Amino acid sequence: MLLSFILIPFVTALLLLFIKKNTSANTIAIVSTLGTLVAAIVVAGKGAVDFNAPWIPVLNAQFLLHVDGLAKILVLLTAISFPAIIIATSQNQPKQKNIFLSLLLFTQSGLMGVFLSGDALLFYFFWELALIPVYFLSSIWGGEKRIAVTFKFFIYTFLGSLMMLIGIVFVYMHTSDQSFLIQSFAKANLTGGQQVTAFALFFIAFAIKMPIFPLHTWQPDAYEQSPTAVTMVMSAVMVKMGLYGILRWLLPLFPTAFMAHIHVVVILSVIGILYASFIAIRQDDIKRLIAYSSIAHIGLMNAAIFSHLQIGIQGVMVQLFSHGINVLGLWIVADIIEQQTGTRSMQQMGGLAKKQPTLAILLVGFALANIALPLTNAFVGEFLMFNSLFQYNVWVGAAAGVSIILAAIYTLNMVQKVAYGEVSTQINQMQTINTPAQIVLIVLLIIVFVTGVFPQPLFDLTADSLQQIIVK
Amino acid sequence: MGGHHWLSHQLSSIVGEPTEIGLSHATEWVLMAVSVSIAVIALLMAVNIYRKKTDEAPTSFIGQFFYNKWHIDELYNTVIVNPLNRFAGFLKNSIEKQVIDGAVNGTGKLVQYSARQLRLIQNGQVGYYILFMVLGIVLLFLLWFNDTLLLRFFHNLIK
C-alpha cells in the first residue's frame, strides 16, 4: 500500500516520457495524481503501517517505509497539492507538456519517499530525487534570469544535502549494528561533541530547505523565476521537507544537541520572521511578496518546534498542512493574474473586484487565511504556536507576535492594490477564468474554512507522532 | 438581563473552559443608560449642526479639529506608517540586497576571482614548475615528520 505513493507517480512519470500528445499527457497526469490522492485518504484512515524490503544488503540499507500521523499529514498535503497544481495550471504549461509533467511527477514520487522513509540512506535518496527534477524544470522553463537563479538554488541546496550525507555516514559509523534504520540511528553511541557535529550537519540541510534567515536568499529568486507550477510545488510541499526533517530526524536523534541549541535557533527564527515580514511590506512583485510571507510563516513554525513544548509542536503539525493549502491558493490566484495580464507588479493591478469578482473573493479568502484570521485554518496552528512561544519566553513571544500585525499590513496592502481601486489597463485585459482553476480554488477555500472551524481531525491524525516526539 | 455566552466554548478544547466575569445587573443597566444617553445627545447635536449647512468645512479651531478626525490619520502616518516603511525599505534595499545576498554572491565572485588568479601559475615556464615541485616536496616531508600532530588534529575535529 505504502509503496503505491512512490510507484504511482514514478511509473506515470516514466510513461509520460512516451506520450507526445499534450491533452492525453495532461489527462494521464491528472488521473495518476487523483489516484494517489485516493490512496492517501485511505491510508490516513488506517493506523500506522510499515513496508519493508531489503535494498542494498552490502551496506545493510533497507527499503523501509513507515507511516504515522506526521507522515500522513504531509502525504495528504502532497497528494492534494499535485492534482490541484496540475489542474489549475494546465492551460499554461509549456509545449513539451509530457516532459514537464513527467518531471513534476518524479518530484512527487521523491517527496512521498522523503515523508515515508524509515531508513536514513533511503531518506537521502528520495531527498535528492525530489530536488533534481526541480533543477531541470526551473532551468528549462523558468523566467529570464533562470540560469543564474537555478544555479544559486542548486549550489545552496546541494551544499545542504551533502552536509546531510556526511552526517548520515557519520552517524552510521557509530551505530552498534551498522544500519541506516532510524531506530539504530536513535541508539547510536555518540558523545556529546559528536552529537553536536551530527546535529549541525543535518540542521544546515534542513535550514537551507526551509529556509531560515540568513540562508534564505535563494528562495525569493527561485520562486520568482521558476514556472509557477514548480513554485507551487516548492512552496506548498517542498519547504515542508526541512520542517519534517527536524521533527522526524533531528529532534528524536540528537535530543541533547537539540536542547543545547534551542535558544540560538529560536532567536534566529524570530529575527527571520520579523525581517522577512518587513521586506514583504515593501515588495511590489506579487510573487516575491508571497515568497517573503512564506519565509516568515515557516520561520514561525521552526521557532515553535525549537521552543520544544507540546502545544507548539502540535500547532506546527497542523500548520504544516494549513500553510500548504493557503500558499497554494495564493499562488494559483497570482498565477491567473500574471498569465492574463502579463505583469507581477502590484502597481499595475487594481480593480480586480470590479473586473473579476469571483477571483477577487477567492483572493480575499486566501489572504485572510494568510493573516491567520479566526475561522481560517491557519488560526488554529498559529494560535498554538504563539502560545508556545509565549510560554517559552514572553519577550520572544511578543516579538514574534508583532509579525501578526506585519502580516496584516502586507497582506491587506496586497488585497487593496490588487482587488480595489480603479480598474487598471492590465486588469481590464482579463478574460473569463477557466472553470477547472476556479473549481480547484473553491475546493481549497472550502478546506481552509472547514479545517479552520473543525480542526479536530487534524489533531487526531497527528496525535500518535506528537506522543512519540514528546516522550523522547 | 445579561447576555448568553454562546460563543465562549469555541476554543475550549485548546485553552480550557473560560472563567466567568460577572457584573451585577444594576451595573449593566447604568452602563447601558449612560452610553445610550451620550449617543442620543450627540445625535441631537449633529442634527442641529447639519440641518443648517451641509458641505462647508467648519472655521473654528475645534470644528477644524473634529472635521479632520482629530488629525489621527496624520499623527499615525508620521509616528508609525512612515518610519515603518522607511525601515522596511532599508532592510529590503540595503541589508537584503547588499549584505546578505552580497555575501552569497560574493562567495561566488571570490571563487571565480581566485580561479582567474591561480590560472596565472600555469604559465608554461619550467623554472616555476620546478620551484613548486621542490616546495611541494618540502611540505610533504614536514607533514611526514609531524604525522602525530596531524592525526591528533583530525581526531579532535571529529570528536
XYZ file of C-alpha atoms in Angstrom:
631
model
C 0.000 0.000 0.000
C 2.684 2.493 1.038
C 4.720 1.602 -1.998
C 1.900 2.922 -4.214
C 2.635 6.516 -3.108
C 6.057 6.218 -4.681
C 5.226 3.870 -7.548
C 2.092 5.557 -8.929
C 3.832 8.882 -9.663
C 7.108 7.209 -10.626
C 5.593 4.815 -13.166
C 3.325 7.530 -14.556
C 6.350 9.795 -14.920
C 8.171 7.138 -16.929
C 5.072 6.519 -19.037
C 4.608 10.212 -19.759
C 8.011 10.398 -21.421
C 6.498 8.435 -24.325
C 3.166 10.286 -24.586
C 3.662 13.025 -27.150
C 0.073 14.256 -27.288
C -0.479 17.133 -24.871
C -4.102 16.511 -23.937
C -3.552 12.834 -23.186
C -0.399 13.627 -21.190
C -2.427 16.042 -19.103
C -5.265 13.569 -18.553
C -2.862 10.802 -17.549
C -1.087 13.074 -15.061
C -4.366 14.196 -13.504
C -5.745 10.650 -13.235
C -2.475 9.467 -11.688
C -2.346 12.225 -9.081
C -6.026 11.736 -8.233
C -5.280 8.029 -7.767
C -2.507 8.933 -5.334
C -4.945 11.213 -3.516
C -7.444 8.381 -3.073
C -4.650 6.153 -1.723
C -3.606 8.919 0.680
C -7.140 9.294 2.021
C -7.409 5.529 2.522
C -4.068 5.360 4.386
C -4.951 8.393 6.507
C -7.920 6.427 7.849
C -5.748 3.496 8.931
C -3.295 3.067 11.777
C 0.500 3.087 11.438
C 1.679 0.898 8.531
C 5.122 -0.401 7.525
C 6.615 -1.673 4.298
C 9.974 -3.377 4.438
C 12.223 -4.908 1.794
C 15.988 -5.356 1.514
C 17.570 -2.602 -0.577
C 21.397 -2.542 -0.521
C 22.397 -5.577 1.578
C 26.137 -4.758 1.480
C 25.520 -1.541 3.389
C 22.638 -3.001 5.366
C 20.372 -0.315 3.915
C 16.700 -1.218 3.822
C 13.754 -0.049 1.788
C 11.713 0.704 4.885
C 8.633 2.849 4.539
C 6.730 3.835 7.638
C 3.658 5.976 8.031
C 2.445 7.630 11.226
C 0.466 10.793 11.918
C 3.195 13.234 10.947
C 3.891 11.373 7.693
C 0.166 11.038 6.969
C -0.456 14.748 7.172
C 2.350 15.501 4.715
C 1.451 12.624 2.392
C -2.078 14.031 2.367
C -0.796 17.538 1.634
C 1.385 16.252 -1.222
C -1.473 14.171 -2.582
C -3.871 17.150 -2.546
C -1.357 19.657 -3.919
C -0.275 17.842 -7.060
C -3.658 17.328 -8.760
C -4.606 20.870 -7.700
C -1.438 22.281 -9.262
C -1.688 20.289 -12.475
C -5.376 21.087 -12.984
C -5.021 24.779 -12.130
C -2.026 25.379 -14.400
C -2.981 23.003 -17.227
C -3.662 25.852 -19.652
C -0.266 27.478 -19.392
C 2.154 24.601 -19.264
C 4.974 24.592 -21.819
C 4.924 22.902 -25.205
C 6.709 19.701 -24.220
C 3.989 19.070 -21.733
C 4.726 15.389 -21.259
C 8.303 16.044 -20.124
C 7.220 18.892 -17.889
C 4.555 16.754 -16.208
C 6.879 13.780 -16.051
C 9.496 15.760 -14.119
C 6.777 17.084 -11.804
C 5.639 13.552 -11.046
C 9.215 12.387 -10.361
C 9.298 15.152 -7.782
C 6.050 13.925 -6.272
C 7.460 10.443 -6.025
C 10.571 11.802 -4.290
C 8.541 13.905 -1.877
C 6.400 10.928 -0.886
C 9.580 8.935 -0.328
C 11.042 11.650 1.899
C 7.945 11.670 4.099
C 7.743 7.862 4.339
C 11.386 6.734 4.664
C 12.368 4.983 7.835
C 15.941 4.464 6.656
C 18.434 7.306 6.520
C 20.070 6.358 3.228
C 16.662 5.932 1.620
C 15.685 9.317 3.029
C 18.721 10.888 1.400
C 17.969 9.105 -1.896
C 14.428 10.472 -2.006
C 15.580 13.896 -0.810
C 17.676 14.167 -3.971
C 15.034 12.543 -6.170
C 12.665 15.324 -5.137
C 15.203 18.083 -5.808
C 16.846 17.119 -9.077
C 13.755 17.294 -11.343
C 13.142 20.779 -9.955
C 16.538 21.954 -11.196
C 15.616 20.835 -14.701
C 12.106 22.250 -14.560
C 13.338 25.658 -13.423
C 16.361 25.897 -15.687
C 14.477 24.845 -18.826
C 11.132 26.591 -18.385
C 11.904 29.398 -15.923
C 11.942 33.155 -16.428
C 14.630 35.364 -17.932
C 17.169 35.007 -15.129
C 16.531 31.280 -14.764
C 20.094 30.031 -15.266
C 21.693 32.245 -12.627
C 18.829 31.712 -10.194
C 18.674 27.951 -10.625
C 22.440 27.767 -10.216
C 22.167 29.622 -6.920
C 19.334 27.351 -5.798
C 21.362 24.292 -6.841
C 24.539 25.333 -5.020
C 22.612 26.227 -1.885
C 20.502 23.090 -1.611
C 23.192 20.744 -2.849
C 25.610 22.052 -0.251
C 22.966 21.306 2.366
C 22.256 17.832 1.004
C 25.946 16.918 1.000
C 26.303 18.082 4.608
C 23.417 15.805 5.456
C 25.015 12.896 3.594
C 28.212 13.366 5.606
C 26.064 13.471 8.737
C 24.286 10.262 7.755
C 27.576 8.410 7.137
C 28.992 9.832 10.369
C 26.084 8.544 12.473
C 26.031 5.245 10.535
C 29.642 4.591 11.558
C 28.632 4.955 15.176
C 25.627 2.637 15.120
C 26.118 -0.601 17.000
C 24.544 -2.783 14.271
C 25.867 -0.898 11.205
C 22.436 0.055 9.931
C 20.732 3.124 8.455
C 17.414 2.422 10.181
C 16.025 5.299 12.195
C 15.822 3.063 15.289
C 19.534 2.216 15.010
C 20.368 5.897 14.475
C 18.457 6.773 17.621
C 20.551 4.267 19.583
C 23.909 5.303 18.051
C 26.763 5.752 20.512
C 27.547 9.436 20.110
C 29.396 11.510 22.652
C 28.100 15.000 23.392
C 30.532 16.599 20.944
C 29.796 14.075 18.218
C 26.089 14.684 18.648
C 26.617 18.404 18.108
C 28.602 17.688 14.909
C 25.869 15.419 13.567
C 23.188 17.903 14.613
C 24.943 20.712 12.761
C 25.381 18.662 9.581
C 21.698 17.703 9.462
C 20.459 21.103 10.586
C 22.212 23.020 7.800
C 20.467 20.881 5.185
C 17.075 21.438 6.785
C 17.703 25.130 7.474
C 18.543 25.812 3.831
C 15.494 23.906 2.659
C 13.009 25.765 4.863
C 14.782 28.342 4.620
C 15.853 30.019 7.855
C 17.313 33.524 7.997
C 20.058 34.235 6.831
C 20.141 31.235 4.452
C 17.015 32.297 2.596
C 18.173 34.370 -0.362
C 17.786 31.557 -2.889
C 14.070 31.401 -2.228
C 12.530 34.671 -3.463
C 14.664 34.434 -6.608
C 13.725 30.817 -7.236
C 10.021 31.433 -6.587
C 10.036 34.422 -8.895
C 11.868 32.760 -11.779
C 10.541 29.187 -11.741
C 7.469 28.192 -13.754
C 4.517 28.753 -11.437
C 3.622 25.065 -11.193
C 7.140 24.437 -9.872
C 6.968 27.393 -7.496
C 3.743 25.938 -6.126
C 5.390 22.562 -5.546
C 8.354 24.215 -3.868
C 6.433 26.439 -1.509
C 3.396 24.285 -0.773
C 5.189 20.992 -0.240
C 8.948 21.128 -0.645
C 9.772 23.609 2.121
C 7.938 21.232 4.461
C 10.798 18.755 3.891
C 13.005 20.876 6.142
C 10.462 21.109 8.960
C 9.659 17.427 8.580
C 13.362 16.579 8.746
C 13.654 18.406 12.047
C 10.620 16.707 13.560
C 11.410 13.229 12.261
C 15.230 13.091 12.351
C 16.896 15.959 14.160
C 14.828 16.136 17.351
C 14.482 12.401 18.071
C 18.048 11.501 17.021
C 20.101 14.192 18.702
C 17.990 15.336 21.678
C 20.952 16.561 23.741
C 22.405 18.681 20.953
C 18.877 19.854 20.108
C 18.256 21.096 23.631
C 21.652 22.806 23.670
C 20.741 24.870 20.606
C 17.119 25.810 21.196
C 17.836 29.388 22.241
C 20.057 30.196 19.267
C 17.619 28.752 16.764
C 14.507 30.314 18.294
C 16.106 33.763 18.334
C 17.402 33.383 14.783
C 13.971 32.256 13.633
C 12.204 35.174 15.303
C 14.648 37.634 13.722
C 13.937 35.928 10.415
C 10.162 36.202 10.890
C 10.317 39.956 11.503
C 12.959 40.525 8.838
C 11.008 38.708 6.129
C 7.756 40.400 7.151
C 9.329 43.856 6.902
C 10.710 43.094 3.461
C 7.340 41.764 2.349
C 5.809 45.152 3.172
C 7.940 46.823 0.540
C 7.548 44.290 -2.257
C 5.818 45.333 -5.431
C 6.222 41.963 -7.169
C 3.327 39.781 -6.019
C 5.391 36.581 -6.298
C 8.207 37.965 -4.159
C 5.645 39.166 -1.632
C 4.245 35.641 -1.266
C 7.818 34.297 -1.067
C 8.798 36.579 1.832
C 5.469 35.966 3.533
C 6.200 32.259 3.290
C 9.676 32.720 4.805
C 8.040 34.465 7.759
C 5.453 31.740 8.262
C 7.988 28.923 8.013
C 10.240 30.788 10.463
C 7.396 30.829 12.956
C 6.912 27.088 12.574
C 10.612 26.480 13.125
C 10.641 28.727 16.211
C 7.670 26.806 17.589
C 9.417 23.451 17.119
C 12.510 24.712 18.889
C 10.509 26.207 21.761
C 10.095 22.480 22.443
C 6.673 22.484 24.051
C 3.943 20.012 23.238
C 1.480 22.742 22.333
C 3.891 24.330 19.845
C 4.789 21.091 18.089
C 1.089 20.248 17.915
C 0.498 23.603 16.242
C 3.311 23.006 13.761
C 1.906 19.641 12.697
C -1.461 21.204 11.887
C 0.159 24.247 10.304
C 2.324 22.083 8.005
C -0.923 21.153 6.284
C -2.691 24.508 6.558
C 0.211 26.598 5.268
C 0.492 24.332 2.230
C -3.179 24.801 1.356
C -3.166 28.583 1.892
C 0.001 29.334 -0.016
C -1.172 27.115 -2.861
C -4.384 29.144 -3.111
C -2.457 32.412 -3.175
C -0.106 31.126 -5.878
C -2.944 29.962 -8.098
C -4.656 33.374 -7.881
C -1.349 35.163 -8.523
C -0.641 32.869 -11.472
C -4.038 33.500 -13.083
C -3.497 37.245 -12.802
C 0.045 37.046 -14.185
C -0.938 34.810 -17.090
C -3.777 37.076 -18.142
C -2.200 40.480 -17.546
C 1.468 39.702 -18.173
C 2.568 41.547 -15.059
C 3.542 40.707 -11.500
C 3.803 44.315 -10.388
C 1.026 45.230 -7.990
C 1.246 48.865 -9.037
C -0.121 47.863 -12.414
C -3.005 45.954 -10.876
C -6.185 47.261 -9.317
C -9.903 46.885 -9.736
C -9.895 43.077 -9.798
C -13.076 43.145 -7.699
C -14.898 45.031 -10.457
C -13.460 43.065 -13.377
C -13.290 39.571 -11.874
C -15.427 39.492 -8.708
C -15.164 35.721 -8.203
C -11.379 35.734 -8.372
C -11.258 38.737 -6.044
C -13.431 36.946 -3.466
C -11.140 33.899 -3.646
C -8.063 36.115 -3.295
C -9.515 37.782 -0.192
C -10.366 34.378 1.260
C -6.787 33.134 0.965
C -5.431 36.492 2.103
C -7.456 36.244 5.306
C -6.100 32.740 5.831
C -2.585 34.132 5.287
C -3.174 36.576 8.151
C -4.482 33.626 10.206
C -7.833 35.174 10.938
C -10.112 33.140 13.226
C -12.310 30.645 11.330
C -9.486 30.046 8.848
C -7.227 27.017 9.151
C -4.054 28.985 9.880
C -5.560 30.479 13.028
C -5.630 27.134 14.800
C -1.969 26.350 14.181
C -0.665 29.861 14.716
C -2.613 30.261 17.945
C -0.945 27.145 19.346
C 2.488 28.196 18.086
C 2.281 31.698 19.535
C 1.008 30.220 22.764
C 4.052 28.002 22.869
C 6.445 30.864 22.133
C 4.883 32.948 24.906
C 5.358 30.065 27.321
C 8.956 29.709 26.164
C 9.699 33.386 26.770
C 7.329 36.338 26.960
C 9.652 38.694 25.060
C 10.307 36.218 22.284
C 6.565 35.616 22.067
C 5.871 39.338 21.909
C 8.490 39.918 19.200
C 7.090 37.078 17.125
C 3.594 38.433 17.790
C 4.487 41.664 16.000
C 4.611 39.584 12.843
C 0.821 39.137 13.075
C 0.451 42.890 12.591
C 3.067 42.948 9.835
C 1.332 40.052 8.076
C -1.910 42.005 8.177
C -0.132 45.052 6.732
C 1.457 43.381 3.741
C -1.440 41.046 3.009
C -4.160 43.675 3.207
C -1.963 46.054 1.231
C -1.773 43.436 -1.456
C -5.555 42.939 -1.420
C -6.059 46.692 -1.582
C -3.706 47.164 -4.533
C -4.909 44.138 -6.489
C -8.621 43.976 -5.784
C -9.753 47.547 -5.149
C -9.287 50.940 -6.750
C -9.741 51.859 -10.385
C -9.608 49.060 -12.958
C -6.101 49.230 -14.437
C -5.433 48.676 -18.141
C -3.716 45.393 -17.383
C -6.536 44.056 -15.235
C -9.014 45.234 -17.860
C -7.472 42.785 -20.363
C -8.512 39.832 -18.219
C -10.964 37.381 -19.680
C -13.048 34.640 -18.141
C -11.106 32.348 -15.895
C -11.130 28.695 -16.827
C -13.521 26.604 -14.797
C -11.040 23.913 -13.622
C -8.836 26.529 -11.965
C -11.869 28.076 -10.294
C -13.056 24.706 -9.019
C -9.592 23.988 -7.571
C -9.579 27.352 -5.800
C -13.060 26.822 -4.397
C -12.158 23.347 -3.111
C -9.012 24.751 -1.448
C -11.009 27.578 0.123
C -13.534 25.068 1.474
C -10.624 23.157 3.059
C -9.399 26.452 4.567
C -12.672 27.131 6.335
C -13.647 23.558 7.196
C -10.314 22.794 8.877
C -10.449 26.255 10.447
C -13.789 25.675 12.129
C -13.356 21.966 12.768
C -9.625 21.178 13.137
C -10.124 18.118 15.364
C -9.479 15.547 12.577
C -6.021 17.076 12.005
C -5.253 16.884 15.724
C -6.442 13.269 15.870
C -4.346 12.385 12.844
C -1.094 13.657 14.380
C -1.730 12.584 17.978
C 0.440 9.442 17.789
C 3.510 11.245 16.363
C 3.162 14.000 18.934
C 3.295 11.465 21.767
C 6.411 9.816 20.301
C 8.278 13.065 19.752
C 7.457 14.464 23.159
C 8.235 11.230 25.007
C 11.725 11.256 23.533
C -30.550 40.877 31.963
C -27.064 39.762 30.907
C -26.111 38.097 27.630
C -25.786 34.469 26.783
C -22.201 33.294 26.309
C -22.960 31.175 23.291
C -19.515 31.665 21.659
C -17.458 31.076 24.762
C -16.870 27.350 24.206
C -15.450 27.588 20.672
C -11.800 27.190 21.671
C -12.330 25.313 24.915
C -10.539 22.224 23.630
C -7.400 24.324 23.224
C -7.482 26.917 26.003
C -9.779 25.241 28.550
C -13.108 26.442 29.894
C -13.432 30.221 30.345
C -13.873 31.726 33.785
C -16.981 33.782 34.341
C -16.547 37.559 34.702
C -19.816 38.568 36.331
C -21.252 42.113 36.524
C -24.243 42.939 38.636
C -27.439 43.699 36.743
C -27.596 47.173 38.231
C -24.157 47.998 36.797
C -25.190 46.741 33.403
C -28.314 48.921 33.447
C -26.328 52.003 34.481
C -23.724 51.396 31.760
C -26.420 50.974 29.138
C -28.293 54.086 30.242
C -25.152 56.245 30.221
C -23.960 55.095 26.799
C -27.401 55.397 25.220
C -27.896 58.932 26.555
C -24.454 60.053 25.305
C -25.345 58.691 21.881
C -28.730 60.450 21.888
C -27.175 63.793 22.902
C -24.567 63.528 20.131
C -27.309 62.649 17.666
C -29.304 65.740 18.569
C -26.195 67.959 18.315
C -25.404 66.565 14.876
C -28.951 67.134 13.650
C -28.750 70.711 14.964
C -25.499 71.452 13.078
C -26.151 69.726 9.771
C -29.756 70.885 9.378
C -28.449 74.377 8.600
C -25.369 73.875 6.424
C -24.147 70.752 4.705
C -20.831 70.585 2.910
C -18.856 73.544 4.229
C -15.779 72.954 6.355
C -16.016 74.484 9.836
C -13.862 77.504 10.588
C -13.458 77.387 14.363
C -10.396 75.632 15.785
C -12.419 72.940 17.495
C -14.565 72.494 14.418
C -11.449 72.071 12.264
C -10.007 69.639 14.753
C -13.043 67.386 14.625
C -13.516 67.917 10.895
C -10.031 66.413 10.399
C -10.879 63.424 12.607
C -8.650 64.607 15.484
C -5.738 64.531 12.992
C -5.390 60.874 13.945
C -4.510 59.862 10.387
C -1.695 62.400 10.100
C -0.365 61.527 13.549
C -0.492 57.841 12.746
C 1.268 58.361 9.439
C 4.120 60.351 10.992
C 4.636 58.221 14.056
C 4.063 54.714 12.720
C 3.481 54.289 8.999
C 6.333 56.336 7.537
C 9.096 55.122 9.893
C 7.902 51.553 9.374
C 8.000 51.935 5.607
C 11.448 53.522 5.713
C 12.781 50.778 7.945
C 11.309 48.080 5.687
C 12.802 49.813 2.650
C 16.202 49.914 4.351
C 16.036 46.176 5.067
C 14.910 45.385 1.538
C 17.311 47.582 -0.396
C 20.399 47.613 1.809
C 20.536 44.637 4.132
C 18.900 42.030 1.909
C 20.402 43.084 -1.392
C 23.849 44.190 -0.324
C 24.731 42.458 2.943
C 23.074 39.039 2.797
C 22.758 38.473 -0.910
C 26.062 40.295 -1.341
C 27.761 37.758 0.906
C 26.247 34.889 -1.064
C 27.111 36.291 -4.470
C 30.449 37.492 -3.099
C 31.391 33.903 -2.311
C 30.769 33.012 -5.926
C 32.728 36.006 -7.158
C 35.621 35.203 -4.804
C 35.843 31.677 -6.185
C 35.859 32.949 -9.753
C 38.405 35.639 -8.910
C 40.782 33.199 -7.208
C 40.413 30.800 -10.112
C 41.447 33.581 -12.501
C 44.461 34.399 -10.323
C 45.519 30.783 -9.829
C 45.343 30.252 -13.580
C 48.337 32.565 -13.900
C 50.508 29.966 -12.164
C 50.160 27.739 -15.232
C 52.437 29.996 -17.233
C 54.493 27.364 -19.086
C 57.849 28.343 -17.555
C 59.639 25.183 -16.405
C 61.592 27.063 -13.731
C 58.375 27.875 -11.859
C 57.206 24.293 -12.079
C 60.445 23.041 -10.556
C 60.143 25.605 -7.764
C 56.607 24.458 -6.930
C 57.738 20.836 -7.065
C 60.502 21.491 -4.522
C 58.095 23.418 -2.283
C 55.656 20.504 -2.503
C 58.317 18.000 -1.520
C 59.349 20.134 1.454
C 55.706 20.341 2.552
C 55.291 16.570 2.251
C 58.382 15.998 4.418
C 57.079 18.413 7.036
C 53.772 16.549 7.172
C 55.580 13.198 7.229
C 57.599 14.033 10.320
C 54.662 15.621 12.133
C 52.085 12.916 11.489
C 51.097 12.546 15.142
C 50.200 16.222 15.295
C 48.168 15.899 12.144
C 46.319 12.796 13.343
C 45.522 14.485 16.630
C 44.126 17.466 14.734
C 41.764 15.317 12.661
C 40.812 13.318 15.717
C 39.828 16.486 17.541
C 37.931 17.696 14.526
C 35.740 14.606 14.502
C 35.366 14.487 18.266
